[in-house]
Amino acid sequence: MKRTHPSFSRFKNYIRRPHIVISLILLAILLFIVLVPFARMIRDSFIWQFADTRLSRNALPGEFTLFHWKRVFSSALTQNILVRPLFNSLTTSLSVSACAMFIGSMLAWLVARTDIPFRKTIATVAVLPYVIPSYIHALAWINLFKNDRIGGAAGVFQYLTGIVPPDWLSYGYLPIVVTLSIHYFPFTFLLVSAALTSIDSRLEESGEILGASRTHILRRITFPLVLPALLSSFILTFSRVLGTFGTPYFLGTPVRYFTLSTQIYSNITNRIPSVGYILAFVLIAISSAVIYINQKMIGKSKSYVTIGGKGFRVTDTPLGRMQYPLLALIVLLFLASVVLPLVLIVWQTLALYPGDYSLRHLTLLFWIGEANTAFAEGEAGVLRNPAILGAAWNSIKLALSASALAGFLGIFIGYAVVKGRNTKLASMVEQMSFLPYLVPGIAFGALYLALFSHSFGPIPALYGTFFLVALVCVAKNLPFTGRAVITSMLQIGSELEEASETLGARWSMRFRKIILPLSIQGAISGFVLVFITVMRELSLIILLVTPQTRTLTTMTFRYQEQGYTQFSSAISVMIIVIVIFGELFSKKLGKKGSI
Amino acid sequence: MRKVVSVLSLLSLVLCFSFSNAAAGSFNEEELYQAAKKEGEVNIYSYSSRVFKFGKTFEAKYPGIKVNGFDMDSPEIVTKVLAEQSAKNYVADVIFLKDPSTVVNELYNKKLVSNYVPADLEALIPAEYREPLLVHHASVDAIIYNNEKMSAPPIKSLWELTTPEWKGRVIFPDPQKMSEYVEVLATIVQHSDEMAADYKKVFGKDIELSSGIENAGYEWIFRLLNNDAIILGSTNSVAEAVGLSDQANPPVGFTAYSRLRDKEKNPKLKFDVMLDVSPVIGVATEVIIAQVNEAKHPNAAKLLTRWMMGDEKGGNGYEPYFVMGNFPVRTDVPAPEGSKNLSELKLWKADPDYVWNSGQQVLDFWVAHLK
Amino acid sequence: MAADIIEVKNLTKVFGNVVAVDNVTFSIAEKDFLILLGPSGCGKTTILRMIAGLEIPTQGEIYLKDRLVFSSSKGVFVPARQREVGLVFQSYALWPHMTVFENIAFGLKVKREGSEVIRKKVDDILAYMQLEGMKDRYPQEMSGGQQQRVALARMLVSHPDILLMDEPLSNLDAKLRLEMRAEIKNIHSQIGATTVYVTHDQVEGQTMASNIAVINKGIIEQLAPPKTIYNRPANLFVADFIGSPAINLMEGRTSSEGDDGRVCFKTGEFTLVTAYRNIQPGREVVAAIRPESISIVKEESANTIPGEVRTILPSGPETVLRVRHANLVFSLLLTQEVNLSPGQKIHLYLPAENILVFDKQTGNLLPL
């Protein structure tokens, strides 16, 4: 069957296809920003570090050892640094993913497919919970449901009802799941509503004609069509929650509810990175398993090409009497997930004493006060504080450059992956670009610190530069933009590009005139996600920022730790405001570029 | 404000009094200032936000030199300095942090930082606080109680914290997060004999060690954890958890002695340090200052170091630390008003060598026995 | 051979483990209208895409207008944009972010024609396709038929010598499809471009093609003019695939009972005389007859089979009748008025000259 061909010309033909060239360039980039750090992580887990001389008298820095693996998997510590945190991580992540998927997809369906009132407003508001940093939700929960386990003043709930909230309501599993679900459902909402709006509702109507009930249509037609979007939002949420640090830290630690992410964080910040890396491997293994299962499932059902250059219609399902009860539910969700935490946090910035909400102690000191040694160790209010304003500028610069670069790379990744579907090269690009998603932020940051504080290959020592901080954000967020563009490109269908190819257009023209305009929507939604994520990024960059490159988040974390609630809250408010502006702005941008 | 004034006057009085002693070394302030002025600024990594206070007074005293104070955790400072040294991107000029054992072993022994003791202070600081790195002050971690609800310190011995009465009502700061509490735990283990003796004194019988446990120090940690101890992430949250008024059943907890200053900022805090607990009321740890090698502003760093150590000419660089719970190393500076001298308190001093060699094992023990 | 505009030699395409196109060879003469006909997944679209240059064959050679555009052995691959073929997609593949004008002008802009020229050409083709006044619309604002015309216009405006069409009518309703069929045939005869047209609709094949290639599982079962394909299908697959209602098939054996050396076809139930003379008796065969070749007779005679009417499906000028005999159901296509009712006993007449005999083993049509 196979004849031998002149291999050179075959190679020439191979290389001639633009997506192959792009894939190869992407692989080279990914090698440096993803694969090498990952390899370093593996290596370091087998090597004695200098600090290990404290752990074992036998430590020979630089030499091979299984010590760290034994420490994690079979030592007196195993139960507490691996087994229990692992169990907690799994239960919280699964529960959060399920809840977030349920809330997000129901909301997406209501907005995209029904006649619920104020759809545009709901769509705008629905992403706000994600805009609010998740630890704000955690802190709000504490303010509401704090019991006297950790001492101090009781929460509002106890104050109002006189009932002491039990531990399971105040800390641990339940609050972590509730607050993170509230935080992450916009993920599903965005992905599923994008999928829903691109499904021709004739597909659903045809089901209706066949006499299927509405729930039947939802279950048998709509659901399978949005299944790919649902599954990818499940994966994104799952691995995101698995790596989340802040919320489990605030809500779990008081009852010693540790998760793998909090263990990784504490091992790395305590300068035992090797153990942190091994725990990170455990996380990665879990996420990979989930993705593998997902791919098996998606592989069976086809991925649907739904936009094919022909028009389609969207018809709204009338909700009838359910319209207003459902709207009320949405309003309630909005109040709990956005208004309440925001009110609490703004109020906190105005309180002269932390935790004292009485009206006569309200002040604008922490916003516009001049440097005054009597308060906050002599720091000026956030709007007058050059260090904070500098950090704000850093944050904006970082979020913009990282999201632009990630969006740009994402378009190429999306193109290479979709165009080369079912080829090894394309799946390599896809998998490599997805890898950073699995690596917990703090571990990824630690790896970049270890790697880029020396010159390495053609790359000079980057530690201390803004570029390095941006680079780690780009690498970590590539899966966002990559996925977003892949999703939108899959829906575009490759025929639109092929049509221009048969008309004689070169690749550059096809890219400019066809691919870019059609995938820009996906790239922009990826861009927005990255912008928001980087604005709120903490664990990823905390080890990499220097005083010159520090961001609002690193400052607010520090203030929070030191107990300057007003400052940390004020900076959090700044973050939220910037993110909302960024979101609105990109919405405008998206409209201009939209079809 | 009145308090600050009185502290200041006291301080200057004391400094004037000790003037004759201080003149012993030769410290050419003017020469250093001129050299520092050419450098124009100084970057200091500090474990505490009080860096901004003494930074301001320094800038006022030495116009033309800007202090860029950066507030971060002690391990983070070590990590950053290691990275800067390896990347040859020297940002920090001087570092001000806890955990002397790590700094000495990871930075000083590798010649990444060096020691600087202003010449005029050599005679005023005991040798133990001058070598290998200059100690700025000692701080004490002790047990606090809610003095609104409880008229007197509720316990007399550390062992009482392990009794059923205090189940779920003892707060301990997270040693996985704050290195000084590794020092505290390691020091308790180091003094296990005294812990055993105290047990006998309190309960009238020899301590029975649980299986697999080496000594009374570990046994105390073990029992504390088994007594449903609450672990919090920062010392100020301990102060708040213990000290906030209107609590029905407030807990007790370990925290930094110097948290007493929080009471000034927040009148709702009502707590005090227990000063009569056996075998000790707490553990003293050190805060050190080191000069970073290859620093871009070495002279400004030295001048700032000198300023931080306090000045006999009416300057107040040490003032932010002249508070209850922080103990100056200068023999010519007394403890702040209302405070006792370090030597008057029943304390164990953390031993950097012991902490370096055994601290991690103690921490491992802690982690392994967390419930 | 010089007249062959498209020549495909030993073309093979393998996707993973699946052989989509298996060693296919054919050629198309100038101005020919070839239809690639086959069930979905048979590889017909893959062949078209390989001709267009959108798919790289695993093996074989392709010549377009005597120019070698692909050869696996010589390592030649001319990409689609340099092949100068026009392609219409099943989905039309109109760019949703461009107006009708921009869609059609795209190919001209690629060729760097002047904007005046472009405007003129686009206007002409819009007029030709009866799309005047639509040039500022976006595709999604148009009906399916209009979108189809735009897709055709976009291809035709550059005057390619070779037109490739991939099921262009499958998304249209029946009336429009009929109209567009005529239109495409009309366009073909007017501009005379060599056309390769992929469809699974055999009626399109019958009405439009000068030649039909019936494709199944990656190979060409038969390549011949429509009449031949219909009347003398090369094998059972072609026989069964072409024609609606489907051809009637009967399994049985041959015998030598007929007069003048004519072969008879025997089942357990009945015997039919055929026009065949060269089949040895006792061979296992499948006999086939088109529904319109069967007629209803009142009395039993030679080549009649008794049956019972099952269903009557009148549709305007034609009526489809289903008649059962033992465990066989015959389809009849009658053009005259039918006065029957279900359950009625009738006799079917199967003329000997209309009976096709296939070898049961190979499925191939046996020679007369």
JSON list of C-alpha atoms in Angstrom, two decimals, chain B residues 168-281:
[
{"chain": "B", "resi": 168, "resn": "GLY", "atom": "CA", "xyz": [-11.20, 24.35, 71.69]},
{"chain": "B", "resi": 169, "resn": "ARG", "atom": "CA", "xyz": [-10.31, 27.58, 73.42]},
{"chain": "B", "resi": 170, "resn": "VAL", "atom": "CA", "xyz": [-6.58, 27.91, 72.83]},
{"chain": "B", "resi": 171, "resn": "ILE", "atom": "CA", "xyz": [-5.37, 29.76, 69.77]},
{"chain": "B", "resi": 172, "resn": "PHE", "atom": "CA", "xyz": [-1.96, 29.17, 68.29]},
{"chain": "B", "resi": 173, "resn": "PRO", "atom": "CA", "xyz": [-0.61, 31.05, 65.29]},
{"chain": "B", "resi": 174, "resn": "ASP", "atom": "CA", "xyz": [0.16, 28.86, 62.30]},
{"chain": "B", "resi": 175, "resn": "PRO", "atom": "CA", "xyz": [3.87, 27.89, 62.38]},
{"chain": "B", "resi": 176, "resn": "GLN", "atom": "CA", "xyz": [3.60, 26.82, 58.76]},
{"chain": "B", "resi": 177, "resn": "LYS", "atom": "CA", "xyz": [2.99, 30.44, 58.01]},
{"chain": "B", "resi": 178, "resn": "MET", "atom": "CA", "xyz": [4.98, 32.33, 60.61]},
{"chain": "B", "resi": 179, "resn": "SER", "atom": "CA", "xyz": [8.51, 31.20, 61.15]},
{"chain": "B", "resi": 180, "resn": "GLU", "atom": "CA", "xyz": [8.72, 32.71, 64.63]},
{"chain": "B", "resi": 181, "resn": "TYR", "atom": "CA", "xyz": [6.27, 30.11, 65.85]},
{"chain": "B", "resi": 182, "resn": "VAL", "atom": "CA", "xyz": [8.56, 27.38, 64.63]},
{"chain": "B", "resi": 183, "resn": "GLU", "atom": "CA", "xyz": [11.11, 29.08, 66.85]},
{"chain": "B", "resi": 184, "resn": "VAL", "atom": "CA", "xyz": [8.63, 29.07, 69.74]},
{"chain": "B", "resi": 185, "resn": "LEU", "atom": "CA", "xyz": [7.80, 25.37, 69.31]},
{"chain": "B", "resi": 186, "resn": "ALA", "atom": "CA", "xyz": [11.43, 24.35, 68.82]},
{"chain": "B", "resi": 187, "resn": "THR", "atom": "CA", "xyz": [12.43, 26.27, 71.92]},
{"chain": "B", "resi": 188, "resn": "ILE", "atom": "CA", "xyz": [9.76, 24.50, 73.98]},
{"chain": "B", "resi": 189, "resn": "VAL", "atom": "CA", "xyz": [11.10, 21.16, 72.71]},
{"chain": "B", "resi": 190, "resn": "GLN", "atom": "CA", "xyz": [14.65, 22.28, 73.44]},
{"chain": "B", "resi": 191, "resn": "HIS", "atom": "CA", "xyz": [13.61, 22.92, 77.04]},
{"chain": "B", "resi": 192, "resn": "SER", "atom": "CA", "xyz": [11.72, 19.67, 77.41]},
{"chain": "B", "resi": 193, "resn": "ASP", "atom": "CA", "xyz": [13.31, 18.89, 80.78]},
{"chain": "B", "resi": 194, "resn": "GLU", "atom": "CA", "xyz": [11.94, 22.08, 82.23]},
{"chain": "B", "resi": 195, "resn": "MET", "atom": "CA", "xyz": [8.58, 21.28, 80.66]},
{"chain": "B", "resi": 196, "resn": "ALA", "atom": "CA", "xyz": [8.65, 17.88, 82.38]},
{"chain": "B", "resi": 197, "resn": "ALA", "atom": "CA", "xyz": [9.57, 19.46, 85.69]},
{"chain": "B", "resi": 198, "resn": "ASP", "atom": "CA", "xyz": [6.75, 21.96, 85.38]},
{"chain": "B", "resi": 199, "resn": "TYR", "atom": "CA", "xyz": [4.31, 19.15, 84.64]},
{"chain": "B", "resi": 200, "resn": "LYS", "atom": "CA", "xyz": [5.30, 17.44, 87.83]},
{"chain": "B", "resi": 201, "resn": "LYS", "atom": "CA", "xyz": [4.94, 20.68, 89.73]},
{"chain": "B", "resi": 202, "resn": "VAL", "atom": "CA", "xyz": [1.44, 21.29, 88.38]},
{"chain": "B", "resi": 203, "resn": "PHE", "atom": "CA", "xyz": [0.00, 17.78, 88.43]},
{"chain": "B", "resi": 204, "resn": "GLY", "atom": "CA", "xyz": [2.10, 16.30, 91.16]},
{"chain": "B", "resi": 205, "resn": "LYS", "atom": "CA", "xyz": [3.29, 13.33, 89.13]},
{"chain": "B", "resi": 206, "resn": "ASP", "atom": "CA", "xyz": [5.76, 12.49, 86.41]},
{"chain": "B", "resi": 207, "resn": "ILE", "atom": "CA", "xyz": [4.56, 13.03, 82.90]},
{"chain": "B", "resi": 208, "resn": "GLU", "atom": "CA", "xyz": [3.57, 9.94, 80.96]},
{"chain": "B", "resi": 209, "resn": "LEU", "atom": "CA", "xyz": [4.70, 10.34, 77.38]},
{"chain": "B", "resi": 210, "resn": "SER", "atom": "CA", "xyz": [2.31, 9.12, 74.71]},
{"chain": "B", "resi": 211, "resn": "SER", "atom": "CA", "xyz": [3.62, 6.33, 72.55]},
{"chain": "B", "resi": 212, "resn": "GLY", "atom": "CA", "xyz": [6.27, 7.35, 70.05]},
{"chain": "B", "resi": 213, "resn": "ILE", "atom": "CA", "xyz": [6.82, 10.73, 71.64]},
{"chain": "B", "resi": 214, "resn": "GLU", "atom": "CA", "xyz": [10.34, 11.65, 72.63]},
{"chain": "B", "resi": 215, "resn": "ASN", "atom": "CA", "xyz": [10.05, 14.20, 75.37]},
{"chain": "B", "resi": 216, "resn": "ALA", "atom": "CA", "xyz": [7.83, 16.50, 77.36]},
{"chain": "B", "resi": 217, "resn": "GLY", "atom": "CA", "xyz": [8.23, 19.34, 74.86]},
{"chain": "B", "resi": 218, "resn": "TYR", "atom": "CA", "xyz": [6.78, 17.24, 72.05]},
{"chain": "B", "resi": 219, "resn": "GLU", "atom": "CA", "xyz": [4.20, 15.86, 74.46]},
{"chain": "B", "resi": 220, "resn": "TRP", "atom": "CA", "xyz": [2.98, 19.38, 75.18]},
{"chain": "B", "resi": 221, "resn": "ILE", "atom": "CA", "xyz": [2.61, 20.12, 71.46]},
{"chain": "B", "resi": 222, "resn": "PHE", "atom": "CA", "xyz": [0.85, 16.79, 71.00]},
{"chain": "B", "resi": 223, "resn": "ARG", "atom": "CA", "xyz": [-1.61, 17.42, 73.80]},
{"chain": "B", "resi": 224, "resn": "LEU", "atom": "CA", "xyz": [-2.23, 20.99, 72.70]},
{"chain": "B", "resi": 225, "resn": "LEU", "atom": "CA", "xyz": [-3.19, 19.81, 69.24]},
{"chain": "B", "resi": 226, "resn": "ASN", "atom": "CA", "xyz": [-5.33, 17.05, 70.69]},
{"chain": "B", "resi": 227, "resn": "ASN", "atom": "CA", "xyz": [-7.10, 19.64, 72.77]},
{"chain": "B", "resi": 228, "resn": "ASP", "atom": "CA", "xyz": [-8.68, 21.06, 69.59]},
{"chain": "B", "resi": 229, "resn": "ALA", "atom": "CA", "xyz": [-6.39, 24.05, 69.43]},
{"chain": "B", "resi": 230, "resn": "ILE", "atom": "CA", "xyz": [-7.42, 26.69, 66.92]},
{"chain": "B", "resi": 231, "resn": "ILE", "atom": "CA", "xyz": [-4.83, 27.76, 64.40]},
{"chain": "B", "resi": 232, "resn": "LEU", "atom": "CA", "xyz": [-4.92, 31.25, 62.98]},
{"chain": "B", "resi": 233, "resn": "GLY", "atom": "CA", "xyz": [-2.90, 32.80, 60.22]},
{"chain": "B", "resi": 234, "resn": "SER", "atom": "CA", "xyz": [-1.67, 36.00, 61.85]},
{"chain": "B", "resi": 235, "resn": "THR", "atom": "CA", "xyz": [-0.84, 37.40, 65.23]},
{"chain": "B", "resi": 236, "resn": "ASN", "atom": "CA", "xyz": [-3.29, 40.25, 64.93]},
{"chain": "B", "resi": 237, "resn": "SER", "atom": "CA", "xyz": [-6.17, 37.89, 64.28]},
{"chain": "B", "resi": 238, "resn": "VAL", "atom": "CA", "xyz": [-5.22, 36.12, 67.50]},
{"chain": "B", "resi": 239, "resn": "ALA", "atom": "CA", "xyz": [-5.28, 39.44, 69.31]},
{"chain": "B", "resi": 240, "resn": "GLU", "atom": "CA", "xyz": [-8.68, 40.17, 67.85]},
{"chain": "B", "resi": 241, "resn": "ALA", "atom": "CA", "xyz": [-10.07, 36.72, 68.54]},
{"chain": "B", "resi": 242, "resn": "VAL", "atom": "CA", "xyz": [-9.00, 36.89, 72.16]},
{"chain": "B", "resi": 243, "resn": "GLY", "atom": "CA", "xyz": [-9.36, 40.54, 72.84]},
{"chain": "B", "resi": 244, "resn": "LEU", "atom": "CA", "xyz": [-12.58, 41.80, 71.26]},
{"chain": "B", "resi": 245, "resn": "SER", "atom": "CA", "xyz": [-15.00, 42.96, 73.93]},
{"chain": "B", "resi": 246, "resn": "ASP", "atom": "CA", "xyz": [-18.45, 41.52, 74.56]},
{"chain": "B", "resi": 247, "resn": "GLN", "atom": "CA", "xyz": [-17.45, 37.90, 74.16]},
{"chain": "B", "resi": 248, "resn": "ALA", "atom": "CA", "xyz": [-19.28, 35.27, 76.19]},
{"chain": "B", "resi": 249, "resn": "ASN", "atom": "CA", "xyz": [-16.44, 32.80, 76.45]},
{"chain": "B", "resi": 250, "resn": "PRO", "atom": "CA", "xyz": [-13.25, 34.26, 75.02]},
{"chain": "B", "resi": 251, "resn": "PRO", "atom": "CA", "xyz": [-10.31, 31.98, 74.27]},
{"chain": "B", "resi": 252, "resn": "VAL", "atom": "CA", "xyz": [-6.68, 32.53, 75.14]},
{"chain": "B", "resi": 253, "resn": "GLY", "atom": "CA", "xyz": [-3.88, 32.47, 72.63]},
{"chain": "B", "resi": 254, "resn": "PHE", "atom": "CA", "xyz": [-0.27, 32.87, 71.74]},
{"chain": "B", "resi": 255, "resn": "THR", "atom": "CA", "xyz": [0.61, 36.04, 69.94]},
{"chain": "B", "resi": 256, "resn": "ALA", "atom": "CA", "xyz": [3.27, 38.69, 69.69]},
{"chain": "B", "resi": 257, "resn": "TYR", "atom": "CA", "xyz": [3.66, 40.57, 72.95]},
{"chain": "B", "resi": 258, "resn": "SER", "atom": "CA", "xyz": [3.85, 43.76, 70.90]},
{"chain": "B", "resi": 259, "resn": "ARG", "atom": "CA", "xyz": [0.27, 43.23, 69.72]},
{"chain": "B", "resi": 260, "resn": "LEU", "atom": "CA", "xyz": [-0.60, 45.19, 72.84]},
{"chain": "B", "resi": 261, "resn": "ARG", "atom": "CA", "xyz": [-0.15, 48.24, 70.65]},
{"chain": "B", "resi": 262, "resn": "ASP", "atom": "CA", "xyz": [-3.25, 47.21, 68.67]},
{"chain": "B", "resi": 263, "resn": "LYS", "atom": "CA", "xyz": [-5.31, 48.33, 71.62]},
{"chain": "B", "resi": 264, "resn": "GLU", "atom": "CA", "xyz": [-4.47, 51.93, 70.77]},
{"chain": "B", "resi": 265, "resn": "LYS", "atom": "CA", "xyz": [-5.81, 51.54, 67.27]},
{"chain": "B", "resi": 266, "resn": "ASN", "atom": "CA", "xyz": [-8.91, 49.68, 68.25]},
{"chain": "B", "resi": 267, "resn": "PRO", "atom": "CA", "xyz": [-10.57, 50.56, 71.54]},
{"chain": "B", "resi": 268, "resn": "LYS", "atom": "CA", "xyz": [-12.72, 47.45, 71.34]},
{"chain": "B", "resi": 269, "resn": "LEU", "atom": "CA", "xyz": [-9.72, 45.27, 72.04]},
{"chain": "B", "resi": 270, "resn": "LYS", "atom": "CA", "xyz": [-9.42, 44.23, 75.66]},
{"chain": "B", "resi": 271, "resn": "PHE", "atom": "CA", "xyz": [-6.57, 41.92, 76.35]},
{"chain": "B", "resi": 272, "resn": "ASP", "atom": "CA", "xyz": [-3.35, 41.62, 78.23]},
{"chain": "B", "resi": 273, "resn": "VAL", "atom": "CA", "xyz": [-0.30, 39.42, 78.36]},
{"chain": "B", "resi": 274, "resn": "MET", "atom": "CA", "xyz": [-0.07, 36.79, 81.06]},
{"chain": "B", "resi": 275, "resn": "LEU", "atom": "CA", "xyz": [3.09, 37.53, 82.97]},
{"chain": "B", "resi": 276, "resn": "ASP", "atom": "CA", "xyz": [2.97, 34.71, 85.46]},
{"chain": "B", "resi": 277, "resn": "VAL", "atom": "CA", "xyz": [2.98, 31.41, 83.67]},
{"chain": "B", "resi": 278, "resn": "SER", "atom": "CA", "xyz": [5.31, 28.52, 84.36]},
{"chain": "B", "resi": 279, "resn": "PRO", "atom": "CA", "xyz": [7.77, 27.37, 83.24]},
{"chain": "B", "resi": 280, "resn": "VAL", "atom": "CA", "xyz": [7.91, 30.49, 81.02]},
{"chain": "B", "resi": 281, "resn": "ILE", "atom": "CA", "xyz": [5.52, 33.13, 79.81]}
]
